[in-house]
PDB file of C-alpha atoms and ligand atoms in Angstrom:
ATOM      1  CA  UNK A   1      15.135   3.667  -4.182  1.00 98.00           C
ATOM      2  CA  UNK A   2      11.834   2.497  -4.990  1.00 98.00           C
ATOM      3  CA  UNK A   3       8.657   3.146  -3.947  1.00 98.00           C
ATOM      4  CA  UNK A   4       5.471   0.962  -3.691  1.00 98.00           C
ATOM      5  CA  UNK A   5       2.199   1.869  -2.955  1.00 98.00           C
ATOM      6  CA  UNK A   6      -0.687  -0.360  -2.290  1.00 98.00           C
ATOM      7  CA  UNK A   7      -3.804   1.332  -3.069  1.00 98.00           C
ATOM      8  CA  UNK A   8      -7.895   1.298  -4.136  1.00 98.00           C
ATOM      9  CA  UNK A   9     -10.382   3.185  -4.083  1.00 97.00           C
ATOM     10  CA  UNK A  10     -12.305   0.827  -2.167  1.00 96.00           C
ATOM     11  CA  UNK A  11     -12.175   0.318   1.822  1.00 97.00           C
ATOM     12  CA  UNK A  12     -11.193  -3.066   3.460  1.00 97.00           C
ATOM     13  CA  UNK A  13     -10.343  -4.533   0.053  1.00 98.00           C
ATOM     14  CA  UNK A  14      -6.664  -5.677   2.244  1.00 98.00           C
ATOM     15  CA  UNK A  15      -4.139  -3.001   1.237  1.00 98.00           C
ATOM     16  CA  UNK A  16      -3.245  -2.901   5.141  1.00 98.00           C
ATOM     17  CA  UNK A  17      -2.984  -6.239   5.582  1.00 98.00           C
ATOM     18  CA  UNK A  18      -0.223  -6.068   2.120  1.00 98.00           C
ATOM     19  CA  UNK A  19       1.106  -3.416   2.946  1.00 98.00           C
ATOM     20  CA  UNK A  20       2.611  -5.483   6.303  1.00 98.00           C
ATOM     21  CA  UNK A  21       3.623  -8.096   4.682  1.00 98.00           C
ATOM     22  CA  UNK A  22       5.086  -7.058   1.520  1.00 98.00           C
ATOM     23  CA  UNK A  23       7.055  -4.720   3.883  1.00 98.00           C
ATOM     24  CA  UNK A  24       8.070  -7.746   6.070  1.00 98.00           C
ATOM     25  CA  UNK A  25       8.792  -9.683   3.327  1.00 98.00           C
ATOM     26  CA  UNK A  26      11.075  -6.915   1.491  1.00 98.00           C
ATOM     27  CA  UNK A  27      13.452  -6.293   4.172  1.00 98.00           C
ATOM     28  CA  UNK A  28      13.716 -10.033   4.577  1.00 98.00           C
ATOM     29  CA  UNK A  29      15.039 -10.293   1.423  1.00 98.00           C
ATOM     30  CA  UNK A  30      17.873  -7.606   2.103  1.00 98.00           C
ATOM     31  CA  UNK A  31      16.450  -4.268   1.466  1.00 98.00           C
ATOM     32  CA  UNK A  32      16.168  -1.584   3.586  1.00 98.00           C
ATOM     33  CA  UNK A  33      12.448  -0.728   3.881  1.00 98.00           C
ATOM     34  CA  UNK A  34      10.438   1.814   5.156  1.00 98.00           C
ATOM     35  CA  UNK A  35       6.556   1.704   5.108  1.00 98.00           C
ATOM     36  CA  UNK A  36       5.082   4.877   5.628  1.00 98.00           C
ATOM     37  CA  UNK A  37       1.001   4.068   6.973  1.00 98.00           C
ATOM     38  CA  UNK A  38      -0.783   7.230   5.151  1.00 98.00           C
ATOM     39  CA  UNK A  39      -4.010   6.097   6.681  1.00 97.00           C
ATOM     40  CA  UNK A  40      -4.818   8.092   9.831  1.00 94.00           C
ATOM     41  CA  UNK A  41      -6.717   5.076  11.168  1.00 93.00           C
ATOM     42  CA  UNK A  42      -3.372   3.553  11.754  1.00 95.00           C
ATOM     43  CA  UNK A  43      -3.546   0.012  10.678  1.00 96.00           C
ATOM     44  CA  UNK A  44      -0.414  -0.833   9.684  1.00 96.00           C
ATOM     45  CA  UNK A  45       1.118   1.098  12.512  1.00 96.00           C
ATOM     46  CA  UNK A  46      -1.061  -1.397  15.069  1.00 96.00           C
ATOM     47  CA  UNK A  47       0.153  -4.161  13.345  1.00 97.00           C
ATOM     48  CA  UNK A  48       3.928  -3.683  13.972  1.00 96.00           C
ATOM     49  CA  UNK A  49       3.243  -2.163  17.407  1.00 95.00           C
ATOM     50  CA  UNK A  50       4.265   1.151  16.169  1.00 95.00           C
ATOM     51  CA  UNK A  51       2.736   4.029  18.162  1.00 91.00           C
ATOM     52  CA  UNK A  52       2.101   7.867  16.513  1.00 86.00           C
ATOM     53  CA  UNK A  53       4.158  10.669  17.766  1.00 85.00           C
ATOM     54  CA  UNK A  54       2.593  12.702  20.001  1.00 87.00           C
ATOM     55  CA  UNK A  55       3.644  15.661  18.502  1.00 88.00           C
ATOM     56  CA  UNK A  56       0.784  17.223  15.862  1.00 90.00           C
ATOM     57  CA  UNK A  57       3.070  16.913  13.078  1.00 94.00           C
ATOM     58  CA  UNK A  58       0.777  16.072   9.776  1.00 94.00           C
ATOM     59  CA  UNK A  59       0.844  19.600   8.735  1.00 93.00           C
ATOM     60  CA  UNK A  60       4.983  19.533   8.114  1.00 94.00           C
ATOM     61  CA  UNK A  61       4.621  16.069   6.258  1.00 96.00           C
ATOM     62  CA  UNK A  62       4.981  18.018   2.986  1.00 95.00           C
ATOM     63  CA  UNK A  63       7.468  20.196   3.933  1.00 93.00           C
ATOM     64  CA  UNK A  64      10.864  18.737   3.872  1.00 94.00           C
ATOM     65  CA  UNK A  65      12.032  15.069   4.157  1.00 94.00           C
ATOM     66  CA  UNK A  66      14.112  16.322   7.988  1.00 94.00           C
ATOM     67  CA  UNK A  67      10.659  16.239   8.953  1.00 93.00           C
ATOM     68  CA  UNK A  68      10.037  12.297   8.040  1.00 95.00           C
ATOM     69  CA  UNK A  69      13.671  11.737   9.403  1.00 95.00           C
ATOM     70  CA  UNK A  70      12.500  12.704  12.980  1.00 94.00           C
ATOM     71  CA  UNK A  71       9.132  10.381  12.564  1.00 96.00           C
ATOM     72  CA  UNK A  72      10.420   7.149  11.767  1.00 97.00           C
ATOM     73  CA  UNK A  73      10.925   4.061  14.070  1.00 97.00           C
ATOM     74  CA  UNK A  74      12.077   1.117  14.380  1.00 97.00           C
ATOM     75  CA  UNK A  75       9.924  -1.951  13.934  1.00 97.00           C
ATOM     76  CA  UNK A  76      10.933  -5.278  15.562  1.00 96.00           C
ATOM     77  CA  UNK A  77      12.509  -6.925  12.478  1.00 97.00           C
ATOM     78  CA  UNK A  78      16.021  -5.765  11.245  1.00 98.00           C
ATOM     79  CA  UNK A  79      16.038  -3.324   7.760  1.00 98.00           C
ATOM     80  CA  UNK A  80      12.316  -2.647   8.444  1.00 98.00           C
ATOM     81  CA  UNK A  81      11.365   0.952   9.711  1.00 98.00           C
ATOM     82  CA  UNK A  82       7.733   2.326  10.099  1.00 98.00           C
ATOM     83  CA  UNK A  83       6.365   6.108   9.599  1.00 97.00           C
ATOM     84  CA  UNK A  84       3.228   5.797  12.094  1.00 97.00           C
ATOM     85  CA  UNK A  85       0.111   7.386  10.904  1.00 97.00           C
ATOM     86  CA  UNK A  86      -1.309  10.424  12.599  1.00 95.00           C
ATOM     87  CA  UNK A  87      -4.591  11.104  13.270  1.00 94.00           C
ATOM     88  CA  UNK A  88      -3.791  14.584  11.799  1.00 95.00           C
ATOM     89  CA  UNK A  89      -3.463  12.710   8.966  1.00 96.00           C
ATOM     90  CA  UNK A  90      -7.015  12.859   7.947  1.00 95.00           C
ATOM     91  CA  UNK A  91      -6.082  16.604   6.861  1.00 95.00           C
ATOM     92  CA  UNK A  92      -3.888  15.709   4.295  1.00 96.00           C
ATOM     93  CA  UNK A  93      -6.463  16.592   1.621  1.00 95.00           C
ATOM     94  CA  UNK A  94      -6.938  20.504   3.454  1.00 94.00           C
ATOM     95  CA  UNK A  95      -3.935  21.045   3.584  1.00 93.00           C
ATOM     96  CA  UNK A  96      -2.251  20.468  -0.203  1.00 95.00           C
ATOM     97  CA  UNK A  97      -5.630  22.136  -1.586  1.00 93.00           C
ATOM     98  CA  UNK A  98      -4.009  25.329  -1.411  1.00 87.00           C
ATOM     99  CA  UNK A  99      -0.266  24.603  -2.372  1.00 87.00           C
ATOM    100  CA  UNK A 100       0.905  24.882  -5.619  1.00 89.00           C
ATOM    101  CA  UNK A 101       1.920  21.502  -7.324  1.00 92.00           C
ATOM    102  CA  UNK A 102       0.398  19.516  -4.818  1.00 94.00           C
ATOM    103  CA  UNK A 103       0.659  16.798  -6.788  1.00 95.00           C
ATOM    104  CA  UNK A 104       4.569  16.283  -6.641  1.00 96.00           C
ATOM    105  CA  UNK A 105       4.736  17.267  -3.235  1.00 96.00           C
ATOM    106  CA  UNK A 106       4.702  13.337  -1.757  1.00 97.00           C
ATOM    107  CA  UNK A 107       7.049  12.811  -4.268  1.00 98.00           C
ATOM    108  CA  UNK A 108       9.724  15.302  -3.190  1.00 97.00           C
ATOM    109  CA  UNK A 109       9.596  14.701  -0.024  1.00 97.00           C
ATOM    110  CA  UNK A 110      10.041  10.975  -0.515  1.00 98.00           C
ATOM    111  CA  UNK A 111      13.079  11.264  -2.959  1.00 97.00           C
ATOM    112  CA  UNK A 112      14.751  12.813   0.288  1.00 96.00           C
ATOM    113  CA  UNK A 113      15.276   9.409   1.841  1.00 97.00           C
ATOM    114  CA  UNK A 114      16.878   8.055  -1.192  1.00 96.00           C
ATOM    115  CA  UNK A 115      20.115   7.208   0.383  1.00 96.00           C
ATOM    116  CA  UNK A 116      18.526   5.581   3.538  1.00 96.00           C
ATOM    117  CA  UNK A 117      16.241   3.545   1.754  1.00 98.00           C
ATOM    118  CA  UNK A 118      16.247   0.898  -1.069  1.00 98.00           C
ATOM    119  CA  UNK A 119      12.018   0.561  -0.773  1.00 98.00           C
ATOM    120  CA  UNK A 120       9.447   2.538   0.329  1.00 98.00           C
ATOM    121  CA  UNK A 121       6.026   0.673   0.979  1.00 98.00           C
ATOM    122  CA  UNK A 122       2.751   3.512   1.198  1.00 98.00           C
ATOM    123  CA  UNK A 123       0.272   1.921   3.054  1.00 98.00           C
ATOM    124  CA  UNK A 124      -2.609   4.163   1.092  1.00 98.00           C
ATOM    125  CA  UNK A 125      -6.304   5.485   2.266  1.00 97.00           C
ATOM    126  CA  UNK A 126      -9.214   4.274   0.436  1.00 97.00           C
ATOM    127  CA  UNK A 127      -9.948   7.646  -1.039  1.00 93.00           C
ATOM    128  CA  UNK A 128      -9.811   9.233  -4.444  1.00 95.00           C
ATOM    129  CA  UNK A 129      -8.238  12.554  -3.486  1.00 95.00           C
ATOM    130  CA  UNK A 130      -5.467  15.015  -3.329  1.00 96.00           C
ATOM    131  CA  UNK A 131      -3.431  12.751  -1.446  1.00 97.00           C
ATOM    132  CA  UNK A 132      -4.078   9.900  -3.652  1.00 98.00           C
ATOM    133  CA  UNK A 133      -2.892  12.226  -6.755  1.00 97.00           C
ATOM    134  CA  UNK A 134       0.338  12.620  -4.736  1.00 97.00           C
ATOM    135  CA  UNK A 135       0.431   9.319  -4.433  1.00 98.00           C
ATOM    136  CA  UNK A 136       0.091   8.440  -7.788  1.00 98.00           C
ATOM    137  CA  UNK A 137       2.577  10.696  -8.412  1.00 98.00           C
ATOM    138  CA  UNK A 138       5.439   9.250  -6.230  1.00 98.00           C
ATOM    139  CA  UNK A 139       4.707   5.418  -7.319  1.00 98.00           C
ATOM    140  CA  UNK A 140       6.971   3.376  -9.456  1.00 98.00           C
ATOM    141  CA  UNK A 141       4.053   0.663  -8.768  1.00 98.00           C
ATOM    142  CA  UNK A 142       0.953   0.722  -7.437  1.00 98.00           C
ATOM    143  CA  UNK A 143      -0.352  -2.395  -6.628  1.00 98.00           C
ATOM    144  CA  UNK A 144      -4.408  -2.742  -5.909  1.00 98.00           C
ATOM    145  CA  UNK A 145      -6.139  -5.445  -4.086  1.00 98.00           C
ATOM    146  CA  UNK A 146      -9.209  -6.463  -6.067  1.00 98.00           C
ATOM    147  CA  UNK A 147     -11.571  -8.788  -4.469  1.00 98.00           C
ATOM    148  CA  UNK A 148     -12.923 -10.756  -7.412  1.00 98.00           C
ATOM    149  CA  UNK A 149     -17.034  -9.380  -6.937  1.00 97.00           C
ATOM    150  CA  UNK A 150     -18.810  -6.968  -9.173  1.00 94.00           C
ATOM    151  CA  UNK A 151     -18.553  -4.075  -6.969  1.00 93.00           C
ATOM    152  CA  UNK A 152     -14.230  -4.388  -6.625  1.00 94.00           C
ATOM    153  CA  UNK A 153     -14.049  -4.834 -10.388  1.00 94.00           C
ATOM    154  CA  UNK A 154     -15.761  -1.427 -11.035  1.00 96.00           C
ATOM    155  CA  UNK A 155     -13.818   0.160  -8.811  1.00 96.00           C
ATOM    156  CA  UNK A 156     -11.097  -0.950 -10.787  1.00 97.00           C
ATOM    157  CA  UNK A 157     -12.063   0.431 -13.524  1.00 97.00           C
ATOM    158  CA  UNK A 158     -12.705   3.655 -12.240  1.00 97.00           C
ATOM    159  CA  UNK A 159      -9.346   3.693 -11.421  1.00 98.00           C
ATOM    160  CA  UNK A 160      -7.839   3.300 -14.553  1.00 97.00           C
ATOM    161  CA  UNK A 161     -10.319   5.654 -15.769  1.00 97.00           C
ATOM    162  CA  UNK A 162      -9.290   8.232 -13.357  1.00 98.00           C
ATOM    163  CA  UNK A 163      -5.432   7.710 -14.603  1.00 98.00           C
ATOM    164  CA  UNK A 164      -6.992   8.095 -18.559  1.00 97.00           C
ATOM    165  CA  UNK A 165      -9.073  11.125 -17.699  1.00 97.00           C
ATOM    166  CA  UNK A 166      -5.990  12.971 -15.923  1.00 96.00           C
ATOM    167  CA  UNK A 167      -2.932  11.588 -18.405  1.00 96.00           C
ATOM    168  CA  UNK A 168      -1.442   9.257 -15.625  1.00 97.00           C
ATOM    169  CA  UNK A 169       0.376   6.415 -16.999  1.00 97.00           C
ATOM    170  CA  UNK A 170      -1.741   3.345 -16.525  1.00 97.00           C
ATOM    171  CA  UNK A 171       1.536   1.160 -16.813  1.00 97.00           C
ATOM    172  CA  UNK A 172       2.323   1.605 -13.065  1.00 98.00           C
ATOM    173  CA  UNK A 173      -1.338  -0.037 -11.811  1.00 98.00           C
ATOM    174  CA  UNK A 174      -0.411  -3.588 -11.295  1.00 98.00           C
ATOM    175  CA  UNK A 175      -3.968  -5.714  -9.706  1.00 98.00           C
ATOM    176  CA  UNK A 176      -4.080  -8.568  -8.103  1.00 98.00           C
ATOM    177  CA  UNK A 177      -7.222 -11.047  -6.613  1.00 98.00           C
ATOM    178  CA  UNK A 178      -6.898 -10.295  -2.654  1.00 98.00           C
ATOM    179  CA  UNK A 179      -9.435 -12.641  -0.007  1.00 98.00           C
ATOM    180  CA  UNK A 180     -10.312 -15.047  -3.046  1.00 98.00           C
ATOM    181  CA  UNK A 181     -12.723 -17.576  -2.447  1.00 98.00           C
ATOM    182  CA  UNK A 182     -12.856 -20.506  -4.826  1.00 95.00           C
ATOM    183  CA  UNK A 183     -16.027 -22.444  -3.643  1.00 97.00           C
ATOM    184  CA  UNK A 184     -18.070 -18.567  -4.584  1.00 98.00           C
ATOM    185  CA  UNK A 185     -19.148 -19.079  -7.936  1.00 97.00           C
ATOM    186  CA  UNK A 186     -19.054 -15.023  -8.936  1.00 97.00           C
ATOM    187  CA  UNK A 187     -15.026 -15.185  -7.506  1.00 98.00           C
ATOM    188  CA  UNK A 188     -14.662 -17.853  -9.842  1.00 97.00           C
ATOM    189  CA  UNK A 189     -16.464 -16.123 -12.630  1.00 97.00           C
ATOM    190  CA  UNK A 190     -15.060 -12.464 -11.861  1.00 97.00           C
ATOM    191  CA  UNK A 191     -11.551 -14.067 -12.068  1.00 98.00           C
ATOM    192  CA  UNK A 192     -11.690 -16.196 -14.880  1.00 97.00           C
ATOM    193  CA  UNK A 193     -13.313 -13.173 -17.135  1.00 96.00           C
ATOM    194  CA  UNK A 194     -10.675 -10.602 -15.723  1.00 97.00           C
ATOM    195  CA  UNK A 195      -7.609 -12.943 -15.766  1.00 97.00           C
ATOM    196  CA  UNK A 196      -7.921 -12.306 -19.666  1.00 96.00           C
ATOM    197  CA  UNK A 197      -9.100  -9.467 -20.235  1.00 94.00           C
ATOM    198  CA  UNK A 198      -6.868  -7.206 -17.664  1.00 97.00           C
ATOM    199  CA  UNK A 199      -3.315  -6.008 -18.305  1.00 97.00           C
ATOM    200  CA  UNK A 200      -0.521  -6.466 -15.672  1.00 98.00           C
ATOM    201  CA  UNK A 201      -2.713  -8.668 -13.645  1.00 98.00           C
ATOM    202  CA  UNK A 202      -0.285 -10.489 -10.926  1.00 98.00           C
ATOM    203  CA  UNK A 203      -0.793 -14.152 -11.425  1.00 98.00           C
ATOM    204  CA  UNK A 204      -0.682 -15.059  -7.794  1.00 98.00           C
ATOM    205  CA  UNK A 205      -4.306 -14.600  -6.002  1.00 98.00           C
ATOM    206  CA  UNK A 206      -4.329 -14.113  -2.276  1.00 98.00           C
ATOM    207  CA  UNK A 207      -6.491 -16.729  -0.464  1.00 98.00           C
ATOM    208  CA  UNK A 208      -9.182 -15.384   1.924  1.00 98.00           C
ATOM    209  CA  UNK A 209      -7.403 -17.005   5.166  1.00 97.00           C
ATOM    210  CA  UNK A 210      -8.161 -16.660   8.361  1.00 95.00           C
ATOM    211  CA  UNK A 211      -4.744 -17.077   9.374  1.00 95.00           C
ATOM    212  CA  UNK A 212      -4.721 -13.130   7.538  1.00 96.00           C
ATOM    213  CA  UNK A 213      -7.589 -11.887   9.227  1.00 95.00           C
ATOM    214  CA  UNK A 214      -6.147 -13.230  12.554  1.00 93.00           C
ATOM    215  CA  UNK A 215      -3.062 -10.589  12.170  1.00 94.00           C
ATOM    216  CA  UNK A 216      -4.472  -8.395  14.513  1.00 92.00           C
ATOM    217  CA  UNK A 217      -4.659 -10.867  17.283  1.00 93.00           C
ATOM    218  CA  UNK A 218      -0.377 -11.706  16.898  1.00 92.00           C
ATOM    219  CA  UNK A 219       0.116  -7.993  15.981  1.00 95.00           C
ATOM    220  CA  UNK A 220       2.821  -9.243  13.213  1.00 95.00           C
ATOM    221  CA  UNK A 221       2.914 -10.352   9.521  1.00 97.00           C
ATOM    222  CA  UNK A 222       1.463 -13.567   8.856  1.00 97.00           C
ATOM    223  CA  UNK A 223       4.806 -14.321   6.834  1.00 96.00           C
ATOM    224  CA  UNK A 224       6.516 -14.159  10.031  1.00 96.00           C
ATOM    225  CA  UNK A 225       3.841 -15.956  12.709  1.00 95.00           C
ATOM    226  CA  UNK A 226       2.784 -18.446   9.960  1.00 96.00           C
ATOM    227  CA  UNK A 227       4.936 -18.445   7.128  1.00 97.00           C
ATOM    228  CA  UNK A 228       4.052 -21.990   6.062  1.00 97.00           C
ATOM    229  CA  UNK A 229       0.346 -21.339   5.921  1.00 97.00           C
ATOM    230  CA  UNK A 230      -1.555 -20.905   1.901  1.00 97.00           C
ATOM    231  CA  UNK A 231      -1.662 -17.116   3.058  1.00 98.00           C
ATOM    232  CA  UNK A 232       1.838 -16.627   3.905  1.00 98.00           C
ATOM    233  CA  UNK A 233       2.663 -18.207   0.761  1.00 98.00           C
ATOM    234  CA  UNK A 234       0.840 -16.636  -1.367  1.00 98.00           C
ATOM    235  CA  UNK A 235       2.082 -13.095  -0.067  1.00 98.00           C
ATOM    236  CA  UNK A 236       5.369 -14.898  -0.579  1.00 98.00           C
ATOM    237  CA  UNK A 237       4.251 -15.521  -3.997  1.00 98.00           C
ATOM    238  CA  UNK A 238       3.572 -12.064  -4.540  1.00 98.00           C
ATOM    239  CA  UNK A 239       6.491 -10.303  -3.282  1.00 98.00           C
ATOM    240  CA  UNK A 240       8.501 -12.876  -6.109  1.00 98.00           C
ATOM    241  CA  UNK A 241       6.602 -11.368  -8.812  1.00 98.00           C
ATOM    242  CA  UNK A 242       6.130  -8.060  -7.531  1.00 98.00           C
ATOM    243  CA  UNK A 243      10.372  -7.647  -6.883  1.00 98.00           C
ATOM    244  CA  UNK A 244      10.901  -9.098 -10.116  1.00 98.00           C
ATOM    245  CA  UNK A 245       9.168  -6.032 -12.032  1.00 97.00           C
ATOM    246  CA  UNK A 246      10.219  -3.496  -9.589  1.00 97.00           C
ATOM    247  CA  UNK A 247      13.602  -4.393  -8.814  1.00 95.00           C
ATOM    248  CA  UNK A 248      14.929  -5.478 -11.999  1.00 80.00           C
TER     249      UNK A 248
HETATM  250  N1  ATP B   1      -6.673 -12.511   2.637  1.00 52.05           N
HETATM  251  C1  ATP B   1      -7.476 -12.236   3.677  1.00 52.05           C
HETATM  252  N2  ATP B   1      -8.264 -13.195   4.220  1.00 52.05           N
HETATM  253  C2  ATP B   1      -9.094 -12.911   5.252  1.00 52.05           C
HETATM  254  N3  ATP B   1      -9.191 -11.721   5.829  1.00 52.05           N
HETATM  255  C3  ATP B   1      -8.429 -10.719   5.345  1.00 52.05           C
HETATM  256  C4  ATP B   1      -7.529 -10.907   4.247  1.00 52.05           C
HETATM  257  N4  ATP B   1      -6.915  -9.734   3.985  1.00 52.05           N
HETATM  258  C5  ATP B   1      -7.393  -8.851   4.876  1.00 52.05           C
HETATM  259  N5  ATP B   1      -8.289  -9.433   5.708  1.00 52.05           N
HETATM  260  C6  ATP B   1      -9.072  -8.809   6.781  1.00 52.05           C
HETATM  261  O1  ATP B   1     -10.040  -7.969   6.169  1.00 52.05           O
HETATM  262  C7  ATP B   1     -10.123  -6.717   6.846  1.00 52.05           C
HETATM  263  C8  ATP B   1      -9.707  -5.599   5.879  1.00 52.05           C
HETATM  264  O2  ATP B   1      -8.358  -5.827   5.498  1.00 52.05           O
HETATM  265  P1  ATP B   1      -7.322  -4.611   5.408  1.00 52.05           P
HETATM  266  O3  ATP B   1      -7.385  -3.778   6.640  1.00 52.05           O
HETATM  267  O4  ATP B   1      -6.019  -5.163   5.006  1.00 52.05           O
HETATM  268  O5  ATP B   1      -7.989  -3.819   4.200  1.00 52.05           O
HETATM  269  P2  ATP B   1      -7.765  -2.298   3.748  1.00 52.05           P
HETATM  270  O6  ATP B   1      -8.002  -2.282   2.283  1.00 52.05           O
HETATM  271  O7  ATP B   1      -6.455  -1.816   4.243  1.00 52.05           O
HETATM  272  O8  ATP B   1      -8.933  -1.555   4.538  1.00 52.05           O
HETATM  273  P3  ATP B   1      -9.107   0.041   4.715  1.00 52.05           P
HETATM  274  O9  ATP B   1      -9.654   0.513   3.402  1.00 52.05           O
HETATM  275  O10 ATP B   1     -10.072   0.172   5.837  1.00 52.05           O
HETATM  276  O11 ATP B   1      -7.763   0.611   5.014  1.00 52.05           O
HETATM  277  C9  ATP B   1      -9.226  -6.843   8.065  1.00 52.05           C
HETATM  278  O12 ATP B   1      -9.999  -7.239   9.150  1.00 52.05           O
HETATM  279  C10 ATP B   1      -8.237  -7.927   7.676  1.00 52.05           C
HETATM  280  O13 ATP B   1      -7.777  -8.633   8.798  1.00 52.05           O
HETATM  281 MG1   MG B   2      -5.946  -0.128   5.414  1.00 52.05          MG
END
């Protein structure tokens, strides 16, 4: 089992809108995937029509990995299951403060659905916290959006500085250019002058598309509604390279 987060530090950058459709892609390629939405707002839960439990239940998410067992559903596509978010979920960071190697404790609970799962996708908050440490943690790969402007590119940086700073392998952070627009003369710039000077840097660049932005309207992965379209492809695209360095 593998698992895949896609993070940044930096809000509406498109992790969500990855997250869907590298999970859609992934378990139509064979493998049984589960994406776990970490962000209490839920996106990725709306998406696939996946409603929260009820049930308060953020404050056992740590605890054992019974307690994901009883949370997940099924999403409308065969091999691909969905952990809701919670809007108790906003406490993550409150509640691992106080435990002891609060770090690890994503990544043992995860490693309990090892033998249900061949990928796990974590549809990640755009905070630099406890959670995100856990996260870091649990990742064989962490793939971050980076929308080629000034502003994306730092927080980039202060990314990998964060992993420097703390002794986190910076091998796992694998960026890629999310809503790229060609005709904008800093995209062009930003992505010519990263393109050689950043390591692991996927070579496929998602296209700003409003066939992407109009996910919320179909409630499913472009790659399913639209697979034909630049943006389908292109997440296509992705998914190639990304498998290749995860799976193999
Ligand atoms: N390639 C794209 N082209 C156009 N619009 C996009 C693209 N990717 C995402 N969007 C839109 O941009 C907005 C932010 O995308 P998304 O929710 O995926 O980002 P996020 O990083 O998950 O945000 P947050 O930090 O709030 O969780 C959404 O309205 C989404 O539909
Ligand atoms: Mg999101």
């Amino acid at each position: 089992m593998k698992t895949l987060a896609c993070y940044s530090i930096k809000g509406g950058v498109g992790k969500t809108a990855t997250s869907v459709n590298l999970a859609y892609l992934a378990a139509e390629s064979g493998l049984r995937t589960l994406l776990i939405d970490l962000d209490s707002q839920g996106a990725s839960s709306f998406y696939f029509r996946v409603r929260p439990s009820k049930k308060n239940w953020g404050k056992r998410f740590f605890k054992t990995y019974e307690q994901l067992l009883k949370q997940i559903k099924a999403s409308d596509f065969d091999r691909l299951d969905i952990i809701p978010a919670h809007e108790s979920f906003r406490h993550f960071d409150a509640l691992l403060s106080d435990k002891d190697k609060r770090q690890l404790r994503l990544k043992r609970v995860l490693k309990g659905l090892k033998k249900e799962y061949d990928l796990i996708i974590l549809d990640c908050p755009p905070t630099l916290s406890y959670l995100s440490e856990g996260i870091f943690h649990a990742a064989n790969m962490i793939v971050v959006p980076v929308i080629p402007t000034t502003l994306s590119e730092r927080t980039y940086e202060q990314l990998q500085d964060f992993f420097q700073g703390n002794k986190l392998p910076t091998k796992v952070l694998y960026p890629f250019f999310s809503m790229v627009q060609r005709q904008k003369q800093l995209h062009k710039t930003t992505i010519e002058r990263m393109s050689q000077e950043t390591p692991r840097l996927f070579k496929t660049q998602i296209p700003f598309s409003s066939d992407i932005e109009r996910m919320g309207e179909h409630r499913a992965p472009v790659n399913c509604v639209s697979p034909k379209t630049p943006g389908a492809q292109a997440y296509a695209a992705l998914w190639g390279e990304i498998s290749k360095k995860l799976l193999h």
